[in-house]
Coordinates of C-alpha atoms and ligand atoms in Angstrom, one line a residue:
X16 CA 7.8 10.6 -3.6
X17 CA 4.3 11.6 -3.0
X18 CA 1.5 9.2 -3.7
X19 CA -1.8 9.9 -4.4
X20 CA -3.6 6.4 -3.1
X21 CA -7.3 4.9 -4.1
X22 CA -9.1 2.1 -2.7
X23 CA -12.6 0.7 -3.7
X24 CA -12.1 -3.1 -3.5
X25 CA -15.4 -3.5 -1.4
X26 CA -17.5 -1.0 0.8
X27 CA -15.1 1.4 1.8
X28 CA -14.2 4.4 -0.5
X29 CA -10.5 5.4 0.8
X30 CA -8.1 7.9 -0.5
X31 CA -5.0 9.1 1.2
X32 CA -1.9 11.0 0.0
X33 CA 1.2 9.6 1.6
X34 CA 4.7 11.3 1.2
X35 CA 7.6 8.5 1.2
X36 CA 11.5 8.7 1.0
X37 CA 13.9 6.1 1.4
X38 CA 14.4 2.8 -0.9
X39 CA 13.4 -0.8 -0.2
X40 CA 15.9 -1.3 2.5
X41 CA 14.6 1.7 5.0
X42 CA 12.2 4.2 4.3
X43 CA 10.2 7.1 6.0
X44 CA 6.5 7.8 5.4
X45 CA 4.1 10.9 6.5
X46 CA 0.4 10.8 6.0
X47 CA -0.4 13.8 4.3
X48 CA -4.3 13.7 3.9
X49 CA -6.3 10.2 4.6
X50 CA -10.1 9.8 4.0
X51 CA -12.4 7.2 3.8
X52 CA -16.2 6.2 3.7
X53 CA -17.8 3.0 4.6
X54 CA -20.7 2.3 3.0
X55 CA -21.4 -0.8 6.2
X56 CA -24.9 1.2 6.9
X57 CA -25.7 1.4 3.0
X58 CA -25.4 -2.8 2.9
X59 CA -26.6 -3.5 6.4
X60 CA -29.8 -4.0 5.6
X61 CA -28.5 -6.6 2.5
X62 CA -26.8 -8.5 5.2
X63 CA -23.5 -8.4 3.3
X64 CA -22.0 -6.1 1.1
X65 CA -24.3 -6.0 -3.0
X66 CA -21.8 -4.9 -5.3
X67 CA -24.2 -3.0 -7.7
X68 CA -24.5 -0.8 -4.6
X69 CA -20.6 -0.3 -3.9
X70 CA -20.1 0.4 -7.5
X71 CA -22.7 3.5 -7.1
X72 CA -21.8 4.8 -3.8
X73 CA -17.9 4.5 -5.1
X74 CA -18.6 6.6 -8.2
X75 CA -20.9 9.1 -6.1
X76 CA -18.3 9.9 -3.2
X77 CA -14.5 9.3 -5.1
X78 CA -14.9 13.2 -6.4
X79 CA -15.9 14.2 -2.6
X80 CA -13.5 12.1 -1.1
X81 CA -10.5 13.1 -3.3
X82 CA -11.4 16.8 -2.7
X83 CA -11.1 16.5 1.0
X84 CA -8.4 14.8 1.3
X85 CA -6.0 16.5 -1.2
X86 CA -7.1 19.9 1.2
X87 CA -6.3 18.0 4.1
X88 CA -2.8 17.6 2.1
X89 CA -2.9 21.3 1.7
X90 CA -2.3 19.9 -2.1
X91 CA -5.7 22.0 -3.3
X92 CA -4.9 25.0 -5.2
X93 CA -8.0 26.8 -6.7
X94 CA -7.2 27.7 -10.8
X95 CA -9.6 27.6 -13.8
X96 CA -8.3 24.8 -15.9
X97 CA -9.3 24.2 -19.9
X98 CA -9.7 20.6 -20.9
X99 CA -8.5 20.2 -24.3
X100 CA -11.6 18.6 -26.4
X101 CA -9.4 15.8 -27.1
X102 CA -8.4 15.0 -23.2
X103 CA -12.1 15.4 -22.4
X104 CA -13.7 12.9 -25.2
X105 CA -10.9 10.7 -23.9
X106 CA -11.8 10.6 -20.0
X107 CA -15.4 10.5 -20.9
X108 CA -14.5 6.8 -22.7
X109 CA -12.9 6.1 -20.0
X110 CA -15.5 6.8 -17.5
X111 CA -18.6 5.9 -19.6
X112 CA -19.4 3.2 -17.6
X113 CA -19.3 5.0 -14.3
X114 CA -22.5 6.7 -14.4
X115 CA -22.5 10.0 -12.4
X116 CA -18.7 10.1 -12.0
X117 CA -17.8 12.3 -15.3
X118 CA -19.8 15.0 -14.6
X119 CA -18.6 15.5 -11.0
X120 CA -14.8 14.6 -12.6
X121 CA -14.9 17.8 -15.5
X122 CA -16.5 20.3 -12.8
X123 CA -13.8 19.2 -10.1
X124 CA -11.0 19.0 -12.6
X125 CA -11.9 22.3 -14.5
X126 CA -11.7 24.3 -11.0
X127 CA -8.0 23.2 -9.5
X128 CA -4.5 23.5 -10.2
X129 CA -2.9 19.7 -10.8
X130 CA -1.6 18.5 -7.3
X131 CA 2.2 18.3 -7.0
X132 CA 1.6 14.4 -6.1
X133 CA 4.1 11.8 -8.0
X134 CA 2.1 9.3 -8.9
X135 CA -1.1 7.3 -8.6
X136 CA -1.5 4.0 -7.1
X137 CA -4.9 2.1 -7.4
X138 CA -6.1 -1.2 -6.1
X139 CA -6.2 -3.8 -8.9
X140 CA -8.1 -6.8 -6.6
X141 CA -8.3 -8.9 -4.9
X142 CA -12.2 -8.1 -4.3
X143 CA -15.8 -6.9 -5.9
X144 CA -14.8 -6.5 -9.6
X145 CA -17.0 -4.0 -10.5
X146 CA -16.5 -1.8 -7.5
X147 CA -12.2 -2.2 -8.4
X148 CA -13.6 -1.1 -11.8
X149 CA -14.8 2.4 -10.4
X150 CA -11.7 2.9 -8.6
X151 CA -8.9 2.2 -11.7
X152 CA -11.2 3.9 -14.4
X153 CA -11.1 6.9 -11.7
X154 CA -7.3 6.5 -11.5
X155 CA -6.9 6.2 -15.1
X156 CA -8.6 9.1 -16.0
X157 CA -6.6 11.4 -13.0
X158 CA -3.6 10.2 -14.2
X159 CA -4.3 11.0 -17.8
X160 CA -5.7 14.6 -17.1
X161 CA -2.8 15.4 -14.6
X162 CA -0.2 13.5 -16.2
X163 CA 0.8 11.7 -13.5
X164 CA 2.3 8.0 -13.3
X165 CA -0.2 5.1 -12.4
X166 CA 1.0 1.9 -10.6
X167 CA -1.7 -1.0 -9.8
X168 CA -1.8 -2.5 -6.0
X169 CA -2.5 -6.1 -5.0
X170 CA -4.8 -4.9 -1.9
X171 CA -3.4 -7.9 0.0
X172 CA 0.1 -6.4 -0.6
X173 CA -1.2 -3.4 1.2
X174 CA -2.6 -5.5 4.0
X175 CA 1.3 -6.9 4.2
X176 CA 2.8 -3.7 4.2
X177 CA 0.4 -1.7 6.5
X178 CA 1.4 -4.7 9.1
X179 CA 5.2 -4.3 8.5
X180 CA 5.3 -0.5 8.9
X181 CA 3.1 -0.5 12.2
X182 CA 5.9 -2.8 14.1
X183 CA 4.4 -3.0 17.1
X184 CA 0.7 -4.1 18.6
X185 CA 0.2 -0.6 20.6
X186 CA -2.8 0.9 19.4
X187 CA -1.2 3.9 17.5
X188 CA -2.8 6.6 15.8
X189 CA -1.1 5.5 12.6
X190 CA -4.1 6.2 10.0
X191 CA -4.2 10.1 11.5
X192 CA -3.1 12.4 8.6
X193 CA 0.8 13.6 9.9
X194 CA 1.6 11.1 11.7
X195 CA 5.2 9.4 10.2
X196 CA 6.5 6.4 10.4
X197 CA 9.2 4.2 8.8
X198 CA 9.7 0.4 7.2
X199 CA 13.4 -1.0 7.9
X200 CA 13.6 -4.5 5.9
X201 CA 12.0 -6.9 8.7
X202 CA 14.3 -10.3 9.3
X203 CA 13.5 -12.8 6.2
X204 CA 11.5 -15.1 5.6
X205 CA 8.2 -13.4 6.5
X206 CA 5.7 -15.5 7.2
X207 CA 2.2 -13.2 6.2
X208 CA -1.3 -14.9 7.9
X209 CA -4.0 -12.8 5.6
X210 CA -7.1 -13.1 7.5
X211 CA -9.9 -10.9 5.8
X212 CA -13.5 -11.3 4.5
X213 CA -12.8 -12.5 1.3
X214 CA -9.3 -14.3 1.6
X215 CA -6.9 -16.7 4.5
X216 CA -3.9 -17.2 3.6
X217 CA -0.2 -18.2 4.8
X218 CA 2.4 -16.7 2.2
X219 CA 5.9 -16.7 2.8
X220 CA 8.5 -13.9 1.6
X221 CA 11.5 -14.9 1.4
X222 CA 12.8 -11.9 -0.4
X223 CA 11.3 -8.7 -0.7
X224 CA 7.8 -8.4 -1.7
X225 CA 8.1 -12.0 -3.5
X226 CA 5.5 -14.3 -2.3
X227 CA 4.7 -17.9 -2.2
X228 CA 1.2 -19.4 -1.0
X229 CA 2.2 -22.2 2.2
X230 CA -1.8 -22.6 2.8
X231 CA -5.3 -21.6 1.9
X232 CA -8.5 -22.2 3.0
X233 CA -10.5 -24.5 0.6
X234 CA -13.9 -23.3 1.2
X235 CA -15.2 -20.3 2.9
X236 CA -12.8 -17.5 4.2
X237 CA -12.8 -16.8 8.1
X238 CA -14.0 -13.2 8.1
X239 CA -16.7 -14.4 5.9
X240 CA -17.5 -17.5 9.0
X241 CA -17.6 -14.4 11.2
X242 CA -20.4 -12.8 8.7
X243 CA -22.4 -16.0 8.3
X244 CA -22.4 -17.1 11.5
X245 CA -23.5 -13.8 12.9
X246 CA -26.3 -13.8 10.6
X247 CA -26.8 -17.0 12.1
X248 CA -27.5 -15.5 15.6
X249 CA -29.1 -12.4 14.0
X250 CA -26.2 -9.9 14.4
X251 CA -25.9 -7.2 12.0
X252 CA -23.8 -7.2 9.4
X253 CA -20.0 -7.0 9.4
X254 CA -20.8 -10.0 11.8
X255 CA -17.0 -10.1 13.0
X256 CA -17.1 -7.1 15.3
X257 CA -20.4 -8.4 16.6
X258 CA -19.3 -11.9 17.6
X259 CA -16.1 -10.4 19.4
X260 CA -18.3 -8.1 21.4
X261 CA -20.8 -11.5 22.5
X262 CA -17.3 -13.3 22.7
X263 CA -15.3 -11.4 25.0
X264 CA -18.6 -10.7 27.3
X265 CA -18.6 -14.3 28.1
X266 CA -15.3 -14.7 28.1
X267 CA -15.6 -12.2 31.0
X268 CA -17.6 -14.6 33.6
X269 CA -16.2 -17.9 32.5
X270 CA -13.5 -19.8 30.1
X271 CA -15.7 -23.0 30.1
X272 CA -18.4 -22.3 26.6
X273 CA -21.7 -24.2 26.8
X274 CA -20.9 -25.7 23.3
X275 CA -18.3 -27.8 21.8
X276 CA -17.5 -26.9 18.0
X277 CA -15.5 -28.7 15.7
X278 CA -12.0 -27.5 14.8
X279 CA -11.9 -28.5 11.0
X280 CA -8.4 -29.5 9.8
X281 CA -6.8 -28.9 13.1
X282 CA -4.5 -32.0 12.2
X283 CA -4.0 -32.5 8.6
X284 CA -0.5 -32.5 7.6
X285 CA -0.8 -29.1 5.3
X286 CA -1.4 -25.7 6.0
X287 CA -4.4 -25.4 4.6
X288 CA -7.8 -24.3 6.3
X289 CA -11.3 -25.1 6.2
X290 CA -14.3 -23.0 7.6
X291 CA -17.7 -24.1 6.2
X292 CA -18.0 -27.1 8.1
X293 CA -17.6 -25.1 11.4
X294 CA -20.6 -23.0 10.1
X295 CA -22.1 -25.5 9.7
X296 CA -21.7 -26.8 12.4
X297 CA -23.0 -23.7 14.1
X298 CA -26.4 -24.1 12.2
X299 CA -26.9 -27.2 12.8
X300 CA -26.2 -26.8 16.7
X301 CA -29.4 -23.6 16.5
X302 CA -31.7 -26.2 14.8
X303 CA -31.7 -28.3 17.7
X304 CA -33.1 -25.6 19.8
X305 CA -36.5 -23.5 19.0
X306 CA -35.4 -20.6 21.0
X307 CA -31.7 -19.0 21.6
X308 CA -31.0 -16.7 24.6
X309 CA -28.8 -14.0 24.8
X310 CA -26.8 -15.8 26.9
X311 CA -26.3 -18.7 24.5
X312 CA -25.8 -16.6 21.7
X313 CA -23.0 -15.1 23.8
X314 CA -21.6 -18.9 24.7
X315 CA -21.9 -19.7 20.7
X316 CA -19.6 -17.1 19.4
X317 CA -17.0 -17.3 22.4
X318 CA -16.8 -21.1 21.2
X319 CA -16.6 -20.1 17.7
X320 CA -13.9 -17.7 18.3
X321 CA -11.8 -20.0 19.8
X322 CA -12.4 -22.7 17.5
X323 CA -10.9 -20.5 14.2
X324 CA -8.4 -19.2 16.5
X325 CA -6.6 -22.5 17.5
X326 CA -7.1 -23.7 13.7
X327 CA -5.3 -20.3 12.6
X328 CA -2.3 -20.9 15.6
X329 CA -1.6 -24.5 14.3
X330 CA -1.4 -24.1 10.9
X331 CA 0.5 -20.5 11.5
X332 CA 2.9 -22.2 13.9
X333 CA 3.3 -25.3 11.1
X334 CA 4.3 -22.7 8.6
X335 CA 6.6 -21.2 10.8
X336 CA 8.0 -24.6 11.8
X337 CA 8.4 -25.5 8.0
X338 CA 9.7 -22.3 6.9
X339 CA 11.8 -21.3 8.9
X340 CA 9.9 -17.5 9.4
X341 CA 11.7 -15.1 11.3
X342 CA 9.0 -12.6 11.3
X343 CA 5.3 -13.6 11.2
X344 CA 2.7 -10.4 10.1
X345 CA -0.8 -10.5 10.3
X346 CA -2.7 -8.7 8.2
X347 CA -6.7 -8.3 7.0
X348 CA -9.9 -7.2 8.7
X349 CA -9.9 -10.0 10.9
X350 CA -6.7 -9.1 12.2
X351 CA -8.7 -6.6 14.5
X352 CA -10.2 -9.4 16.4
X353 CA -8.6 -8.7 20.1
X354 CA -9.4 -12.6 20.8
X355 CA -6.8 -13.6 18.1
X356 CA -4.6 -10.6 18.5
X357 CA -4.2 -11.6 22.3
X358 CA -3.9 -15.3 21.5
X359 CA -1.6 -14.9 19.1
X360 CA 0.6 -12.4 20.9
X361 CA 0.9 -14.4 23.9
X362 CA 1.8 -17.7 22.0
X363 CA 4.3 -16.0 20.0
X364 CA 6.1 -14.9 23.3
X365 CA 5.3 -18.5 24.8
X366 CA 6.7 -20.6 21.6
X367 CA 8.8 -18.4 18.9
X368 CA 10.5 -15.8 21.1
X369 CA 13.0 -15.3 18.7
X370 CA 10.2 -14.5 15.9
X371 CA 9.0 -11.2 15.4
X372 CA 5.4 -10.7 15.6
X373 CA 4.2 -7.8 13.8
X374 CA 0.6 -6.9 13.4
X375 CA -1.6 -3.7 12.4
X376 CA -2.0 -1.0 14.8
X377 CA -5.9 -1.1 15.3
X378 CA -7.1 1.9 12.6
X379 CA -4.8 0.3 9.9
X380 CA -6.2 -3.5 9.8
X381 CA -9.2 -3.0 8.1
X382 CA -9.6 -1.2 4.2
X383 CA -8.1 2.2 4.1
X384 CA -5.6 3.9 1.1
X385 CA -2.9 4.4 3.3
X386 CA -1.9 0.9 3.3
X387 CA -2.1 0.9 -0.8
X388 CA 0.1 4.2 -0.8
X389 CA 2.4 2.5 1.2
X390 CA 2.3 -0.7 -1.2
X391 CA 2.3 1.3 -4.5
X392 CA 5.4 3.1 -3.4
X393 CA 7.1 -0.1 -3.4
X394 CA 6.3 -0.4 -7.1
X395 CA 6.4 3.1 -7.8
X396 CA 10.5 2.4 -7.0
X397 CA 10.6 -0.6 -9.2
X398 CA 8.7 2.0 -11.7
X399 CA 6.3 -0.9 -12.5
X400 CA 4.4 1.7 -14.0
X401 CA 0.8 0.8 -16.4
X402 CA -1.3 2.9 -18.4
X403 CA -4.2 0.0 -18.6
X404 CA -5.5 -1.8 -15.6
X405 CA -8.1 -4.8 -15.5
X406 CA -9.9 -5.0 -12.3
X407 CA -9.0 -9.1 -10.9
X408 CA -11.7 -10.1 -8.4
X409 CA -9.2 -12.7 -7.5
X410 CA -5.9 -11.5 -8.0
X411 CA -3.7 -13.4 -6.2
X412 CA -0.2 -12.6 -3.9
X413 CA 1.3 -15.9 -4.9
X414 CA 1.8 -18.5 -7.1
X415 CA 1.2 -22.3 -5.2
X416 CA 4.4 -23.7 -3.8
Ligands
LIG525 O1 -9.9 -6.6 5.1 P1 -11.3 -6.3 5.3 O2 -11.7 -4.9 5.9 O3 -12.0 -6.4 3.9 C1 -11.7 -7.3 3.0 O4 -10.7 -7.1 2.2 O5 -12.4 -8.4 3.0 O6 -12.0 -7.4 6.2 C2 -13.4 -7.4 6.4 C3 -13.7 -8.6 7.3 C4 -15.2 -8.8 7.5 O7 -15.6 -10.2 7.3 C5 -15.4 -8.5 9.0 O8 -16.5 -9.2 9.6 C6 -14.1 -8.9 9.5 O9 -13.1 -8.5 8.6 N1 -13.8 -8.2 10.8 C7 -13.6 -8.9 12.0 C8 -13.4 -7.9 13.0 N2 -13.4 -6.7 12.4 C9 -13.6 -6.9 11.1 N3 -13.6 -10.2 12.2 C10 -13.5 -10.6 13.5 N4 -13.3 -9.7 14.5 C11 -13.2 -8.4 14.3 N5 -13.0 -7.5 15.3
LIG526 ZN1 -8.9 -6.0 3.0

């Protein structure tokens, strides 16, 4: 099966094609073509991602995007094509509200043969509703005009998956186009900590691709700490990158932080989480000073960092106590942080030897389309195929336990 994969949930344009065999038991995946687009210097200056922005840049590069990376497929086959009147007043409705898209759609269309993909998967939310919007009306109207089958991808899903399939921590060049890999059914229950800018999470799977929520956070999520408090110290936006470079810098000369942070929750008998009183916390610590050197900035976020990290360990090492886990992924753009990959690969060996730890291969854990190719060919085989898709800013993984 060959899927044709789009992602526009925040400020990444992605799209990869993805050729998959196999069933849900075991299967085998190539990376045919993979592209993608971050609009971070577009929304740097905003200090966080502005939606009306994403929206436009999404509907101004998805045409560009597609182009290179069906070539990169070698799926781009030059041929005039008519568009019956009736298609074409169709796909305009569709993309009336995508303004810029429908002209660069008909010219693109009208100039290549239909790709010899088998279906479409597109990212349904979680995220920025009206940049998911962009992303399904472009899949709606590709699938229509190509007549191709659409499936709809929970973009957390794809953060699961793209954490299963890279089965190891090495650093591999996963995301590269031609590079294969393969998915054997992991040892059940998987335990899944989502750890991204919009969502943390603990979900549990105890069969296959069937979640349940163990724990939440109940205010702010933890990559959107990182973002605050980095705005805090005047870092530029996405903050997380920024505080692990300060972090690990100090954590260099000395293990000992000048500051001591809360760690909110650290006990409570659920698996819940709670990140706006440490931010708080962290403001309220730069008030008491007029002036903040380099060296304290460096001290703040190494003491932030290891704050959220021992609050995600004990609640993730709760869950696994109460579940039972025999696998633990982690998956979501904070995933990348190497202060929390190292910690948690260490206390995995150290505690739960007989868990497997899986987490992304460094180009995989933040947004890309391979990881919702890889999730919509898991409901591509259930053929959970739509024709209508409503964007869900806040589509969730799993109903509460
Ligand atoms: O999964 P993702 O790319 O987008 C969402 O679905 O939210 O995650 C983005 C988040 C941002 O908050 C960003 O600051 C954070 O992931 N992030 C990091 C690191 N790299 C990205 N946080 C901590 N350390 C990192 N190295
Ligand atoms: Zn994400």
């Amino acid at each position: 099966m060959r899927i044709l994969a789009i992602e526009t949930s925040c400020d990444e344009t992605a799209i990869a094609v993805v050729e998959a065999e196999g069933n849900e038991q075991s299967a085998q995946f190539r990376v045919l073509g993979n592209t993608l687009l971050s609009q971070i210097e577009i929304h740097r200056e905003y200090g966080g991602v502005f939606p009306a922005l994403a929206k436009r840049e999404h509907a101004k590069n998805l045409v560009p995007i597609l182009e290179a990376a069906l070539e990169e497929a070698e799926l781009l086959h030059e041929d005039t094509q008519a568009i019956p009147e009736e298609m074409r007043s169709a796909i305009a409705r569709i993309l009336e509200r995508e303004p810029g898209l429908e002209e660069q759609f008909f010219e693109f269309i009208g100039e290549c043969e239909p790709p010899e993909i088998d279906v479409i998967a597109v990212t349904a939310g979680p995220g920025l509703e009206p940049a998911l919007w962009v992303g399904i009306n472009f899949a709606r109207a590709l699938a229509l005009v190509w007549n191709k089958p659409l499936v709809a991808v929970n973009h957390m899903e794809g953060h699961v998956i793209a954490a299963l399939v890279s089965g190891n921590h090495a650093a591999s060049p996963l995301a590269s186009s031609g590079v294969a890999f393969e998915l054997k059914n992991p040892e059940m229950p998987v335990l899944g900590l989502l750890i991204s800018g919009g969502h943390t999470e603990l979900v549990l799977m105890r069969e296959w691709l069937q979640y349940e929520l163990i724990g939440q956070t109940r205010d702010d999520a933890i990559g959107e700490a990182f973002d605050k408090v980095a705005r805090m110290l005047s870092l530029p936006y996405p903050g997380g990158p920024e505080i692990s470079r300060l972090a690990e810098k100090s954590r260099l000369e000395t293990s000992e932080t000048l500051f001591k942070l809360p760690r909110p929750m650290l006990d409570s008998t659920t698996c819940d989480f709670s990140f706006a009183g440490l931010k708080t916390a962290v403001l309220y610590l730069l008030k008491t000073k007029s002036d903040v050197s380099d060296r304290e900035k460096e001290h703040i976020a190494h003491e932030f960092e290891n704050a959220v990290t021992d609050v995600l360990w004990r609640k993730t090492s709760r869950a696994i106590d109460e579940t039972g886990a025999q696998t633990l992924v982690i998956g979501g753009g904070v995933s990348a942080n190497t202060h929390i990959r190292r910690v948690f690969i260490e206390k995995m060996q150290s505690d739960y030897p007989d868990v497997a730890l899986r987490i992304p291969s460094a180009d995989l854990t933040t947004d890309n389309a391979i990881m919702i190719a890889l999730a919509g060919f898991y409901r591509a085989l259930r053929k959970e195929f739509v024709t209508d898709i409503t964007a869900n800013g806040n589509l969730s993984l799993a109903p509460v336990r």
